[in-house]
Amino acid sequence: MLRNYLKIAFRNLLKHKTFGFINIVGVAIGLACFLLIALYVRDELSFDRFHTKADRTYRVLRTFMNSNDGTVELKLGTVAPPFGPLIKQDFPEAEQVVRVLHSSGLLRYGEHAYDERKLFFAEGNLFKVLDFKVINGNPEQALANPFSIMLSQPMAEKYFGKEMPMGKSIRLDNQIDFMVTGVFEPLPAQSHIHPDFLVSFTTLNDNRIYGAEGLRTNWGNNSFLTYVLLAKGANPDKLVKAFPAFQNRRIEPKASTYSVLNLQKLTDIHLKSDTDDALEADGDIQYVYLFSAIGLFILLIACINYMNLATARSAGRAKEVGMRKVVGAFRQQLIGQFLSESLLLVVFALVLAVTLVIVSLPFLNDFTQKQLTLNQLLDPVFLSIIAGITLMTGLVAGSYPAFFLTSFQPVSVLKGKIAAAMRTGRLRQALVVTQFSIAAVLIISTVVVYNQMDYIRNYKLGYQKDQVVLLRTVEDSTIDYEALKQELKRNSAVLAVGQSSRIPSGRLLDSWDSYVSKGDSMAPTKVVLKALTIDHDFISTYDIKLAAGRNFSRDYATDDTAAFIINETAARMLGWQKPEQAVGKAFGYGQRRGQIVGVTKDFHFESLRQSIPPIAMFINPNFNNWLSVHLAGGAGLQNGLAHLESVWKRRFPDRPFSYEFLDQRFGRLYTTEQTQQMLFGIFAGIAILISCLGLFGLSMFMAEQRTKEIGIRKVLGASTPGLVALLSTELLKLVLIALVLASPVAWWAMNQWLEGFVYRTSISPWVFIVTAVIALLIAFATVSFQSIKAALMNPVKSLKTE
């Protein structure tokens, strides 16, 4: 019986090649998109799940609150060093607590010297919490002693080649030797951290590096990743509820009013983090939901295509159903026949879809910076998903002809009553409106995302970001950076050089133990300002405009110790409505006292997702970690870079020359949105393509059904343009209805998305007009081909058609 079903199904595909081709290609594209998105989503959801104790492992979060209004000032995925051992002491349900500190430095072995950015100090019990595959060395002892270091396998090969690294010494920052005590395999790509080096945490007791006293008492340095492994059956919510009292007891009374501790599950870090200090780019669970929905919608559009063409051909197959019933076929047999046709088509489409996935996967990896492989398609879970989706697609796509057509009485079918009624195509119309509504939402979303990204690219940030080169300073108190800056400026391509603790495109922090005071009494205020330490040349290097007062100057000796510059937002928050009112006023930040000498115009130091923060700037070269070099454009850019490299190598022969451009760093703030823009565009194009395939098939069917009518109209004098309009108008009306239905949905969805930006574009009516024009032109081009072909037919042949 099944073989007979498949044989008839195959014959029907061969008999109606065009409809079969449209259906197979449409479903194949839909399945390929779904599979690619499923691979991406599965990869996103798999982060950190390779750790065997992931279900019991949590990261400690610390959020700083504004004590005035309770708003969040800063949310960190790292905490101060005393928290780790104190949590272990105060909470018996904490089975293990491990601290990890991210760092960087120059590592040297023989002639090999590299500036490494993925160096982590880790406590010895790290391997009891997180899973590392140790190739050489004893994980129980490898991080037990001070000045011990473990290398990832690629780093061991990078520094030691074919030598055995165990027991050899590697030098950090040309000062301290570390003994290699182990080699480990790199963590999988699906990890929120990827250490290249693990250094024993006990090394931090050395005062040259951190100091034991700081580890015990420094509540202000919130740089330590702290993981808690809970005992089996322990409730994390119980710990979180006890954290306020814990902080008030261990730090100071009322510490919980400005500092909030929380626990985040290890497997939630990648997708559900909104911290201000992520070591690596996080994902977003909302995007996972969004792309999952898009994958299902595109697959739905492909299924709608099949159903559309199936219902269009239903009138022709109604008599076949009637005849089969007359000769004794049961309804269940007819249902089996139609579903087997649908499943056979979907199987053919699946083969083509897998081929498309194989071809597209390298492009997807380049685009998303992932390492998705074809082997993941062979995973039993994924194979079961593919089988389930294939079966579901076949059943959904073939459901209408299988269950609707087989329900009619054979007498009604053979008299043509059903066929005549079905030609009105109400279901087809609803399906066309549905699929074009989905496509229209995607087009509108693409246009809005493009407009927002264009808005960001052209937004006036309030400072110069083009041709600014960033260099990390070397932590060495003997270096005279003023002399270095003068040497750099000897080349005409170097326009200005400034130093600062942070650079635009990063988050500003307020010092944990600092407070703001103003006025003659220097009474503390409740205003929280962000601190930015700079030098005399930072403001001029970035061409930041002054609203009042002056810049720091070497002509005023007190500027180095007792002068402040604030921005307009800070001035307003401190009660000065005009910038001029702040100049000359007494001011203090923490233990530093002085006066305000200038007020800058507001500038966007952080992402456009955040409001402009209130900033206090002052000179403190001890904390200036960055050099910003403004170079001339054009040919001067390469000349300037060559000069920077030459000076750097002469000054720091042991330090590799490494730089980045500020505008590129700024652009990386919006990598997610740029990726989203591209994906929306691709998915919108695919949705339109599949929808147009369906329109093409429907227009071809409608032209066939009205062949004799067209011939009569031509004999009576109808013009070709008139006939084209007649055949196209019905489908174009459906597309227009879809646009009307899609517009409010897209407007609401994109308004929700834009709310994630403090500074954003508005959704112009032109967005919907442009979308409508694009959709109607594409739809008209699709249906007009068949309409023109039908209108140009010889009416004699048309009238002979049965």
Coordinates of N, CA, C and O in Angstrom, one line a residue, residues 470-471 473 498-504 532-535 538 542 605 618 620-621 623-628:
L470 N 44.9 54.3 19.6 CA 45.0 54.0 21.1 C 46.1 53.0 21.4 O 46.3 52.0 20.7
L471 N 46.9 53.4 22.4 CA 48.0 52.6 22.8 C 47.9 52.3 24.3 O 47.6 53.3 25.1
T473 N 49.4 51.9 27.9 CA 50.7 52.3 28.6 C 51.3 51.1 29.3 O 50.6 50.2 29.6
G498 N 47.3 62.5 24.1 CA 46.8 62.7 25.5 C 46.8 61.4 26.2 O 46.8 60.3 25.6
Q499 N 46.7 61.4 27.6 CA 46.7 60.3 28.4 C 45.4 60.3 29.2 O 44.9 61.3 29.6
S500 N 44.9 59.1 29.6 CA 43.7 59.0 30.4 C 43.6 57.6 31.0 O 44.2 56.6 30.6
S501 N 42.7 57.5 32.1 CA 42.5 56.2 32.7 C 41.6 55.4 31.9 O 41.7 54.1 31.9
R502 N 40.7 56.0 31.2 CA 39.8 55.2 30.3 C 39.6 56.0 29.0 O 40.0 57.2 28.9
I503 N 39.1 55.3 28.0 CA 38.9 55.9 26.7 C 37.5 55.9 26.2 O 36.7 55.0 26.7
P504 N 37.1 56.8 25.4 CA 35.7 56.7 24.8 C 35.4 55.4 24.2 O 36.3 54.7 23.6
L532 N 37.2 60.3 35.7 CA 38.0 60.2 34.6 C 39.3 60.9 34.8 O 39.3 62.1 34.9
T533 N 40.4 60.2 35.1 CA 41.7 60.9 35.3 C 42.4 61.1 33.9 O 42.4 60.1 33.1
I534 N 42.9 62.2 33.7 CA 43.4 62.6 32.4 C 44.7 63.4 32.6 O 45.2 63.6 33.7
D535 N 45.3 63.8 31.5 CA 46.5 64.7 31.5 C 46.1 66.1 30.9 O 44.9 66.3 30.6
F538 N 44.5 65.7 27.1 CA 43.5 64.8 26.7 C 42.3 65.6 26.0 O 41.8 65.2 25.0
Y542 N 41.2 65.2 21.9 CA 39.9 64.7 21.4 C 39.0 65.9 20.9 O 37.8 65.7 20.5
F605 N 30.8 59.6 26.0 CA 32.0 58.7 26.4 C 31.6 57.3 26.2 O 32.4 56.5 25.8
F618 N 40.1 65.0 36.4 CA 41.2 65.6 37.1 C 42.5 64.9 36.7 O 42.5 63.8 36.2
N620 N 45.8 62.8 37.2 CA 46.4 61.8 38.1 C 47.2 60.8 37.2 O 46.6 59.8 36.8
P621 N 48.4 61.1 36.9 CA 49.1 60.2 35.9 C 49.3 58.8 36.3 O 49.5 57.9 35.5
F623 N 47.1 56.7 37.2 CA 46.0 55.9 36.8 C 45.8 56.0 35.3 O 44.8 55.4 34.8
N624 N 46.6 56.6 34.6 CA 46.4 56.8 33.1 C 47.0 55.6 32.4 O 48.2 55.5 32.2
N625 N 46.1 54.7 32.0 CA 46.5 53.5 31.3 C 46.5 53.6 29.8 O 46.9 52.6 29.1
W626 N 46.0 54.7 29.2 CA 45.9 54.8 27.8 C 46.6 56.0 27.2 O 46.5 57.1 27.8
L627 N 47.2 55.8 26.1 CA 47.7 57.0 25.3 C 46.8 57.1 24.0 O 46.5 56.1 23.3
S628 N 46.2 58.3 23.8 CA 45.4 58.5 22.6 C 46.2 59.5 21.7 O 46.6 60.6 22.1

